[in-house]
PDB file of C-alpha atoms in Angstrom:
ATOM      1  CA  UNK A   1      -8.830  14.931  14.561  1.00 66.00           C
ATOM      2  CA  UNK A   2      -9.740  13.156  17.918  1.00 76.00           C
ATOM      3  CA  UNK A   3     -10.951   9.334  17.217  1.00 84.00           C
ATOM      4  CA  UNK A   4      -8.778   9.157  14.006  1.00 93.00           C
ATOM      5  CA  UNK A   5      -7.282   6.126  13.321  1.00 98.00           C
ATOM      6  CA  UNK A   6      -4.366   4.694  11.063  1.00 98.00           C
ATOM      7  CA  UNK A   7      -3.441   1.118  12.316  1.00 98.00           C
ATOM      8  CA  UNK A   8      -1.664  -1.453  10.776  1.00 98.00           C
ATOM      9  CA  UNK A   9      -1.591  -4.447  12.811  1.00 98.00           C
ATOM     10  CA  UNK A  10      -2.045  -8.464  12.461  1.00 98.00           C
ATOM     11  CA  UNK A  11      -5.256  -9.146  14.680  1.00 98.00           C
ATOM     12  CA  UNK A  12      -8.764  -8.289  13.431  1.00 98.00           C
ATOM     13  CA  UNK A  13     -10.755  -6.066  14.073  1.00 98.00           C
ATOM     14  CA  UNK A  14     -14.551  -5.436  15.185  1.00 98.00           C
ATOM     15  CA  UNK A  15     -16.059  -3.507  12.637  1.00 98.00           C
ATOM     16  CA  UNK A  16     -18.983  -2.822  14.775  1.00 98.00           C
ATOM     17  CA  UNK A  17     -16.223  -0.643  17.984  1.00 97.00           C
ATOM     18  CA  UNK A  18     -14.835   0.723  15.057  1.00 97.00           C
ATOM     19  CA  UNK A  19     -17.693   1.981  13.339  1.00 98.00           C
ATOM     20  CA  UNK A  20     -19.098   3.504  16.912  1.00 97.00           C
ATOM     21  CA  UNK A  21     -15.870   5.000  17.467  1.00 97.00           C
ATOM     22  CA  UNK A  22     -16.425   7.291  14.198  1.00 98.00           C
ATOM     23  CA  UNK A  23     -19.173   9.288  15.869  1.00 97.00           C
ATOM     24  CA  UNK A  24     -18.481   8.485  19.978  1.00 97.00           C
ATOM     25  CA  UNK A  25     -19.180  12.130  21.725  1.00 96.00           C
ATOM     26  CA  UNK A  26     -19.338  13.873  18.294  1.00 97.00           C
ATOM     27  CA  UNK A  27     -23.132  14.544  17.831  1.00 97.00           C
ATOM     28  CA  UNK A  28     -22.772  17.278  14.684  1.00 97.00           C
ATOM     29  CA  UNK A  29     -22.052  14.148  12.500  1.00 97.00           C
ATOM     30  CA  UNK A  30     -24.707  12.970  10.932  1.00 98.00           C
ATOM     31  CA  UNK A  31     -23.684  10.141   8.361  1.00 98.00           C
ATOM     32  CA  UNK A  32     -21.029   7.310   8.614  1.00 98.00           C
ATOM     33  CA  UNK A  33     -19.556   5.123   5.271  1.00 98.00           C
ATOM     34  CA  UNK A  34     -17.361   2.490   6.107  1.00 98.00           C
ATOM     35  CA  UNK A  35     -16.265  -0.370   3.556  1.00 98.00           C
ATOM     36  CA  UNK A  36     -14.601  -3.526   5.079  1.00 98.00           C
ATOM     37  CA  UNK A  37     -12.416  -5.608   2.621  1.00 98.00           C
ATOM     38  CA  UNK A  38     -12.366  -9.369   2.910  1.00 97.00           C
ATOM     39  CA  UNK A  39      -9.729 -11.901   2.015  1.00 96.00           C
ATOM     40  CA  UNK A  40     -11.510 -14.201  -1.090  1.00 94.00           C
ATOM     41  CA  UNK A  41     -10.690 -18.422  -1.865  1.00 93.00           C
ATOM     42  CA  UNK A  42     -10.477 -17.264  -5.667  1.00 90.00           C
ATOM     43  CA  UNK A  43      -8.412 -15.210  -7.806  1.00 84.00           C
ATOM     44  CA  UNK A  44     -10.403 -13.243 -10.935  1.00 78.00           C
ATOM     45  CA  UNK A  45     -11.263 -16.118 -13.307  1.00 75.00           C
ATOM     46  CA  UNK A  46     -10.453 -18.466 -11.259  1.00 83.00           C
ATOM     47  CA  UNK A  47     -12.297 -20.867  -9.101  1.00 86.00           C
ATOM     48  CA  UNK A  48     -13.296 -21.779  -5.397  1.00 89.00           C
ATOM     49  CA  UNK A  49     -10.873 -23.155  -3.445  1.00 85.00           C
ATOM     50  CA  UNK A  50      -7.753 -20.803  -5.657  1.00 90.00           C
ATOM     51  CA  UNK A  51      -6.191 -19.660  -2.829  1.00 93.00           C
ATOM     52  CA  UNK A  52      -6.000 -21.324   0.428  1.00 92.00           C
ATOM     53  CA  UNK A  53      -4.298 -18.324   2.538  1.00 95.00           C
ATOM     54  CA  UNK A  54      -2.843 -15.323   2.319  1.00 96.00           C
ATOM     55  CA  UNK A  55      -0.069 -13.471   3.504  1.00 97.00           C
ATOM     56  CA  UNK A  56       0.752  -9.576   3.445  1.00 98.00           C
ATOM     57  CA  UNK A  57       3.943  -7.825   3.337  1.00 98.00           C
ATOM     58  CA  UNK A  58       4.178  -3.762   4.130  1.00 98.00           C
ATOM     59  CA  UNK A  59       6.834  -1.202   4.086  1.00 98.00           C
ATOM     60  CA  UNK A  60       6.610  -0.302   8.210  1.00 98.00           C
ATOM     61  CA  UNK A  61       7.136   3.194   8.357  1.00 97.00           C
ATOM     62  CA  UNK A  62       6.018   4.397   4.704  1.00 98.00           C
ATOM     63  CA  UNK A  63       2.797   2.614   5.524  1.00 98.00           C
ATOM     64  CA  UNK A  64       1.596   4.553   7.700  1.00 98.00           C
ATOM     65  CA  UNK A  65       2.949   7.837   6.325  1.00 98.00           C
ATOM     66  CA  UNK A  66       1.132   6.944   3.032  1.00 98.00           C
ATOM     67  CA  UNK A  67      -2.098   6.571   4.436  1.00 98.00           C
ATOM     68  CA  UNK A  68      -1.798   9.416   6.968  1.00 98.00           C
ATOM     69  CA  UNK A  69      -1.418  11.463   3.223  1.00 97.00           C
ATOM     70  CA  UNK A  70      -4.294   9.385   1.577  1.00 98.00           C
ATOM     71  CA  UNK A  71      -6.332  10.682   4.505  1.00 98.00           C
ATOM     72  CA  UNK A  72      -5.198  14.380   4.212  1.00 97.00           C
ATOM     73  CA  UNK A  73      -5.831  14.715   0.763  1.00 97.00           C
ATOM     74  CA  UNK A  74      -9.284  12.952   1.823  1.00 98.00           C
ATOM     75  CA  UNK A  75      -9.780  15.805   4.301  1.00 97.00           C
ATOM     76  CA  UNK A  76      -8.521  18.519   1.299  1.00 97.00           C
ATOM     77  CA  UNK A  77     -11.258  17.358  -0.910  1.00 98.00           C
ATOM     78  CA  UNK A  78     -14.269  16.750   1.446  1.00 98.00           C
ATOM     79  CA  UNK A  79     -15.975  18.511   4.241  1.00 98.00           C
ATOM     80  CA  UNK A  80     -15.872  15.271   6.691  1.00 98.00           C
ATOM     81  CA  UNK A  81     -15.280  14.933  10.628  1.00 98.00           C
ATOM     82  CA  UNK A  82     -13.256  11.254  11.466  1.00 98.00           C
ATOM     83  CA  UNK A  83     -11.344   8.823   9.026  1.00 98.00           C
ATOM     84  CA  UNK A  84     -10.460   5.366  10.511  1.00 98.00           C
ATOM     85  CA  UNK A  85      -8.386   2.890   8.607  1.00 98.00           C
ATOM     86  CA  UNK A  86      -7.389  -0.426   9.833  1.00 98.00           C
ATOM     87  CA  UNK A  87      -5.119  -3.028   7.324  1.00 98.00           C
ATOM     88  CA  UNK A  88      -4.292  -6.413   8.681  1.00 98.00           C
ATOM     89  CA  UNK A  89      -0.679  -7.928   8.222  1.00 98.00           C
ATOM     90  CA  UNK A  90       0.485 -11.223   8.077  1.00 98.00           C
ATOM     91  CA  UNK A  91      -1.388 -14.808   7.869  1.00 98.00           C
ATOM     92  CA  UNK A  92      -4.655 -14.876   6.624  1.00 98.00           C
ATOM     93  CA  UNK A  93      -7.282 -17.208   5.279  1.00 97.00           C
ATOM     94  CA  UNK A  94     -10.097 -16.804   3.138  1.00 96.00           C
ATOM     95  CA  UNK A  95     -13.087 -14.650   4.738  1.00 97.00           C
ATOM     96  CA  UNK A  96     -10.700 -12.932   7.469  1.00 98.00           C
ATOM     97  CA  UNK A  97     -11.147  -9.231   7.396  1.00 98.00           C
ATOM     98  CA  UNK A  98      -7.720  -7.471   5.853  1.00 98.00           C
ATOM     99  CA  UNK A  99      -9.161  -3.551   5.723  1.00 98.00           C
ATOM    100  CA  UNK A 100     -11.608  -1.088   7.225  1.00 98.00           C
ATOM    101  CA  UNK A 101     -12.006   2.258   6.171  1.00 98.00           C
ATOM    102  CA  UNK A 102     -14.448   4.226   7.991  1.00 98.00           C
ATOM    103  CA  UNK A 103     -15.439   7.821   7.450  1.00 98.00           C
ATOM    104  CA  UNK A 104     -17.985  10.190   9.081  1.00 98.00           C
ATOM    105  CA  UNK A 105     -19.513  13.483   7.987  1.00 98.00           C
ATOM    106  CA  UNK A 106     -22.182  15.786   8.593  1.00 98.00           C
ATOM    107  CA  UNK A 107     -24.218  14.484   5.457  1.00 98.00           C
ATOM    108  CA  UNK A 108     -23.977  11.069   3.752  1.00 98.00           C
ATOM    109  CA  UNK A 109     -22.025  12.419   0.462  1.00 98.00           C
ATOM    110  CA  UNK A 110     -18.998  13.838   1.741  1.00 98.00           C
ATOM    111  CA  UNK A 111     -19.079   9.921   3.727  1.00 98.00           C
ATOM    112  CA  UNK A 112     -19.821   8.263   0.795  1.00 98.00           C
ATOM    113  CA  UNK A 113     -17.234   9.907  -1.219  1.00 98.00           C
ATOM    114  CA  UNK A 114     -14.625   9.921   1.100  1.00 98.00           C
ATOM    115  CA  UNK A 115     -14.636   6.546   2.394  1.00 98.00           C
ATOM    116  CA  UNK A 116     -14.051   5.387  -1.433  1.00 98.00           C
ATOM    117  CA  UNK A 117     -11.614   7.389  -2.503  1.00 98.00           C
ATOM    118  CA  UNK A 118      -9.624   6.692   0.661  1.00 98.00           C
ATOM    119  CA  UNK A 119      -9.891   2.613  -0.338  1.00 98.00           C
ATOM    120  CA  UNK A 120      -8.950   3.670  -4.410  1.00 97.00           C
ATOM    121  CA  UNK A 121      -5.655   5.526  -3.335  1.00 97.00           C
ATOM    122  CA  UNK A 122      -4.832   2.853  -0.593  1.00 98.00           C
ATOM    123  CA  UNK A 123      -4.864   0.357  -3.637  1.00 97.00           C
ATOM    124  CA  UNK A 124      -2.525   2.160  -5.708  1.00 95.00           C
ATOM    125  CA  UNK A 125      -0.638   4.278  -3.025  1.00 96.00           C
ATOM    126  CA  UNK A 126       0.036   2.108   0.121  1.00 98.00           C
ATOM    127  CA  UNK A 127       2.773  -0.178   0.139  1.00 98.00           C
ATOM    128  CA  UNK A 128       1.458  -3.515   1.202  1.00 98.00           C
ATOM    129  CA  UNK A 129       1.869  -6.707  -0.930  1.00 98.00           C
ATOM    130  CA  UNK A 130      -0.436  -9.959  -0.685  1.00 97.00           C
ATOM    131  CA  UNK A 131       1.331 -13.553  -1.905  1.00 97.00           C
ATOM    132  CA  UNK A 132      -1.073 -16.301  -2.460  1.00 95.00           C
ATOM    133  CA  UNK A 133      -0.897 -19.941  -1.359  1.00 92.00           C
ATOM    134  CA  UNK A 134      -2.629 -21.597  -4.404  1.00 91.00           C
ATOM    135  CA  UNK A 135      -2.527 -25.342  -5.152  1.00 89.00           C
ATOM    136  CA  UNK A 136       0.196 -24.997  -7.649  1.00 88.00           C
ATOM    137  CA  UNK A 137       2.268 -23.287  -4.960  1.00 92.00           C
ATOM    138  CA  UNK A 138       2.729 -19.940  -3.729  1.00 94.00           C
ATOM    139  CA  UNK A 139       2.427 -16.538  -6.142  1.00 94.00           C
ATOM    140  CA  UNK A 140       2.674 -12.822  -5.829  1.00 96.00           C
ATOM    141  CA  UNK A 141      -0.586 -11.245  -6.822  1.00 94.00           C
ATOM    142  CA  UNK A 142      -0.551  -8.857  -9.459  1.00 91.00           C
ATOM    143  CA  UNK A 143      -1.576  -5.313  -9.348  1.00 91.00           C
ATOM    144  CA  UNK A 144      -4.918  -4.997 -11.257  1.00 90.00           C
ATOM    145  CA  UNK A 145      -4.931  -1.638 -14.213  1.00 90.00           C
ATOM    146  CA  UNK A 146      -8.597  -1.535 -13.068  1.00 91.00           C
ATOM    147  CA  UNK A 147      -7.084  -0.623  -9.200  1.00 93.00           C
ATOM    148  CA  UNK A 148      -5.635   2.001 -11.165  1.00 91.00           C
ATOM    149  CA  UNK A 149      -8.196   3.612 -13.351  1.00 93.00           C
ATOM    150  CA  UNK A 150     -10.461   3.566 -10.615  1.00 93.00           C
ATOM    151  CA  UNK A 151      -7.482   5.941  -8.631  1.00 94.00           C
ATOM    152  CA  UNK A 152      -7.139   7.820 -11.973  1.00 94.00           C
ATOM    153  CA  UNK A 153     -10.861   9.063 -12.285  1.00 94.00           C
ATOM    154  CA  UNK A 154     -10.793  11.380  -8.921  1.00 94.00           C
ATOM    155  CA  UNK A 155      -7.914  13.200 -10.520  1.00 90.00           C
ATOM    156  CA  UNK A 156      -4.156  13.706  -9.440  1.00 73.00           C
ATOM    157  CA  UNK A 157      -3.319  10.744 -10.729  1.00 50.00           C
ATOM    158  CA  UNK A 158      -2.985   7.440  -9.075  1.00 43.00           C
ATOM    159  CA  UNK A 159       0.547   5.803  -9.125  1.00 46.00           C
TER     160      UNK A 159
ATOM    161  CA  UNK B   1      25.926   6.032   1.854  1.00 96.00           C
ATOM    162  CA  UNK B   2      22.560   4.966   0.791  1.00 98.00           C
ATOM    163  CA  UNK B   3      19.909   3.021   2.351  1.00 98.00           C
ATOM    164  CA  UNK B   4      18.633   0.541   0.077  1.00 98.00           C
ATOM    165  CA  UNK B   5      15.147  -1.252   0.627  1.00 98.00           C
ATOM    166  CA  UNK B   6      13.100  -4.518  -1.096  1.00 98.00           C
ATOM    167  CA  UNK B   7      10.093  -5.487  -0.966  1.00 98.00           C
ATOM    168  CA  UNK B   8       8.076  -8.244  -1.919  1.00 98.00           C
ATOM    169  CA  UNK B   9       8.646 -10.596  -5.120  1.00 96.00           C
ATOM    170  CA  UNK B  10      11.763  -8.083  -5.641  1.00 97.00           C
ATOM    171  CA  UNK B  11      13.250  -9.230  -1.946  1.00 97.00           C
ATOM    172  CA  UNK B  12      12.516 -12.904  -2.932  1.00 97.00           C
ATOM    173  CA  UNK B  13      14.394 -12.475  -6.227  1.00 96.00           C
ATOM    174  CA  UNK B  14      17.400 -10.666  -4.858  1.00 97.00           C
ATOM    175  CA  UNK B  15      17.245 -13.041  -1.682  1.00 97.00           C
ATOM    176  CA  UNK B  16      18.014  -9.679   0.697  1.00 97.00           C
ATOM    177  CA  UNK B  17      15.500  -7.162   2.175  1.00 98.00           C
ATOM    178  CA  UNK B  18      18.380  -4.276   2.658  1.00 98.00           C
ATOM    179  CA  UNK B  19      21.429  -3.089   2.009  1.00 98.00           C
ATOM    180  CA  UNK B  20      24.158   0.357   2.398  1.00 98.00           C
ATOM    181  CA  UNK B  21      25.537   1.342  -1.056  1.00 97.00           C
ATOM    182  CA  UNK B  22      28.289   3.240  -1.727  1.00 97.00           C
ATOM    183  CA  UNK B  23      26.996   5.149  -5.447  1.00 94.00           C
ATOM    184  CA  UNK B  24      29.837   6.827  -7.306  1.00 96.00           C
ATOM    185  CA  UNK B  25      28.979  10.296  -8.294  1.00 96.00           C
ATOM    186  CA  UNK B  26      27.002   9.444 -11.286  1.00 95.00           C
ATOM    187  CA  UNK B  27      23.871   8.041  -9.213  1.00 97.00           C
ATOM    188  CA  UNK B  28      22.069  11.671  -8.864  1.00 98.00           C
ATOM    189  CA  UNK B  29      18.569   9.947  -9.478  1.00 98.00           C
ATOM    190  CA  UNK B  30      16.437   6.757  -8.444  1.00 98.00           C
ATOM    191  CA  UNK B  31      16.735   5.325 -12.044  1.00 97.00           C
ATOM    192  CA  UNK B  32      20.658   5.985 -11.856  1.00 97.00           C
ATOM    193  CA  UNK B  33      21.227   4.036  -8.783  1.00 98.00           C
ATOM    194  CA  UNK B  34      18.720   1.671 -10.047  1.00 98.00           C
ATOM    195  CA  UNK B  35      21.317   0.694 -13.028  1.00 97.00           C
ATOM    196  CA  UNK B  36      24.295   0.498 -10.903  1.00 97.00           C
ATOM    197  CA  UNK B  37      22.875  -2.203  -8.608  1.00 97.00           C
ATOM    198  CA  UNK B  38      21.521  -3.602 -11.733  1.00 97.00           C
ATOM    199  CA  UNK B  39      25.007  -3.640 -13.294  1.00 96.00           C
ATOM    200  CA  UNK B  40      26.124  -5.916 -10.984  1.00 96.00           C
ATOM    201  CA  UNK B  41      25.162  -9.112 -12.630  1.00 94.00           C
ATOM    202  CA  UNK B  42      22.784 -11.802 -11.274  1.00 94.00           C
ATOM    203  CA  UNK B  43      20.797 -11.511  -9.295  1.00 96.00           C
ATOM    204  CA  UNK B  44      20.958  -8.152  -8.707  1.00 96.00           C
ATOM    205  CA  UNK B  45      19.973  -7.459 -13.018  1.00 95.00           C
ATOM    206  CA  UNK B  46      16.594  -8.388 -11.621  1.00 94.00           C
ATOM    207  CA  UNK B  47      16.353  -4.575 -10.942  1.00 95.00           C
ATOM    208  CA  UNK B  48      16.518  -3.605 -14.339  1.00 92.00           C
ATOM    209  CA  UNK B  49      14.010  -5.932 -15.523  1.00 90.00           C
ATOM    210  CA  UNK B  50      11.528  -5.677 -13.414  1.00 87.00           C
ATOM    211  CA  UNK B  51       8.246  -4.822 -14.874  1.00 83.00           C
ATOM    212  CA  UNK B  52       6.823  -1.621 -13.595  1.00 92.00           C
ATOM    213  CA  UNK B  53       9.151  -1.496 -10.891  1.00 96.00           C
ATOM    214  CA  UNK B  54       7.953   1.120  -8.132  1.00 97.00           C
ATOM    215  CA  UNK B  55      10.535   3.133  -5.874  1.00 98.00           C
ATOM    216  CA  UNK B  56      10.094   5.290  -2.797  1.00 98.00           C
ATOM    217  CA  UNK B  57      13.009   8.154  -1.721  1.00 98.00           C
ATOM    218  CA  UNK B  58      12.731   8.337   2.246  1.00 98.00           C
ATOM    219  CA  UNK B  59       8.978   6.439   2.435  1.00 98.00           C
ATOM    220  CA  UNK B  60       7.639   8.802  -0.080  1.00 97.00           C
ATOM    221  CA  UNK B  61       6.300   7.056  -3.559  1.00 96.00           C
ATOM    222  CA  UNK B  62       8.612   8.980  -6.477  1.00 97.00           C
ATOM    223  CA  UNK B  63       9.236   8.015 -10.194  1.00 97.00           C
ATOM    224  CA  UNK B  64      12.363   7.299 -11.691  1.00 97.00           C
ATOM    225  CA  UNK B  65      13.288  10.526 -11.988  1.00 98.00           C
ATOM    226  CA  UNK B  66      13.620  11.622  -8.865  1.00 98.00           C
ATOM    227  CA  UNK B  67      16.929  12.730  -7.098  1.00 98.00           C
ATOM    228  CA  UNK B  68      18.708  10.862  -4.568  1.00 98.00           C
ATOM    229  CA  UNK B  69      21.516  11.639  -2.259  1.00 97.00           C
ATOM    230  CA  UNK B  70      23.778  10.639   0.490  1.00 96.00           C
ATOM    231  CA  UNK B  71      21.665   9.827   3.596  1.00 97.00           C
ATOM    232  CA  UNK B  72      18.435   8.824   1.896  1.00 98.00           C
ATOM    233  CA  UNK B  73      16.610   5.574   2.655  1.00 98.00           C
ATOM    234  CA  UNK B  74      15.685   4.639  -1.199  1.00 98.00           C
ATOM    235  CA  UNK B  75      13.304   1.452  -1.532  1.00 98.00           C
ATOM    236  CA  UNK B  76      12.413  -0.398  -4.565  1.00 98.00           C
ATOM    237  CA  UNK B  77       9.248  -2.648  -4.896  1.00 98.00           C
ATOM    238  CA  UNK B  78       6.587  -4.342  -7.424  1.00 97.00           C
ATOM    239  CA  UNK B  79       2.978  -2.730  -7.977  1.00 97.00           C
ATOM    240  CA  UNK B  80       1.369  -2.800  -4.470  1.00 97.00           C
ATOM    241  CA  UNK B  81      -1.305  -4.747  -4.024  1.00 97.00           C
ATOM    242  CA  UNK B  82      -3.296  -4.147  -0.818  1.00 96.00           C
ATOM    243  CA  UNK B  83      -6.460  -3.747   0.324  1.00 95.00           C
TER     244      UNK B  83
END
């Protein structure tokens, strides 16, 4: 659909052009749900100060043909108008902005739903990988079961 | 000849990104060509030890089991971990 959006880039973005774009010369929407992800100085357990910067690896290519199906399947499920995702590649440091997903719909529950399930199947189904710098060194994060239960419960199975 | 593809912790280990393989006949699936690049020694046994090692047949996310051929771009990567 026009104003649509799968970008994978390294600069930020401005959630606030991106969130206006969603509904720009489309008044029959009448809700918007967007989520933006943000890069944390901790791992889970562990303490401020954990990791001080990030970088992301992708797949170029698959990337963007996995989300482009993320967003279809979105679209299968849900009665909803535009779907913007952004993910940031390369260097980044705790508190940049690494994804936006952005979804609009007539009514906020299609949004709402949507925008979610878009983020759970981008955590399980895109291929981007983050490595930690950490004060013991640099480390690979792990992939979290709870990234993929939360996949599981909308069905179809999250890989 | 095949396309192969690493990603990640698995590039690191392997110390390439890519490389064109040559299968003999018996690779027919991802988890058949994942063994005879395994069966090379070090590093390359990394591949069969990985833990929940992922693969994708021409970008597409497949498991194991899925058939691969001359031509295809086959990639092989840890559990992503974006968003």
């Amino acid at each position: 659909m026009t104003g649509d959006l799968i970008d994978i880039r390294e600069a930020d973005f401005d959630v606030g052009a991106e969130t206006a774009a969603l509904t720009a010369g489309d008044p029959a929407a009448g809700a918007v749900a967007t989520f933006v992800g943000l890069v944390r100085d901790r791992n889970d357990g562990g303490g401020p100060g954990g990791v001080a910067a990030m970088s992301l690896e992708h797949y170029p290519g698959m990337t963007e043909k996995a989300l482009a199906g993320i967003v279809e399947e979105a679209r299968g499920r849900w009665d909803i108008r535009r779907v913007r995702v952004i993910h940031r590649v390369g260097d980044l440091s705790p508190g940049d902005r690494i994804v936006y997903v952005g979804v609009s719909s007539a009514h906020r529950g299609e949004a709402f739903a949507a925008c979610e399930f878009v983020m759970d199947y981008l955590k399980t189904r895109a291929p981007f990988w983050k490595k930690e710098q950490t004060p013991d060194g640099a480390r690979w994060v792990d992939a979290r079961e709870s990234d993929d239960q939360a996949a599981e419960r909308w069905g179809g199975g999250g890989r | 000849m095949i396309q192969v593809r690493y990603f990640a912790s698995l590039r690191e280990a392997l110390g390439r990104s890519s490389e064109s393989v040559d299968p003999p006949p018996s690779v027919t699936t991802v988890a058949s060509l994942r063994d005879h690049l395994a069966a090379r020694g070090e590093p390359w046994n990394a591949l069969g030890t990985a833990r929940n090692l992922r693969a994708a047949v021409n970008q597409d996310m497949v498991g194991m089991e899925a058939p691969v051929a001359a031509g295809d771009e086959v990639a092989f990567f840890p559990p992503v971990t974006g968003g």
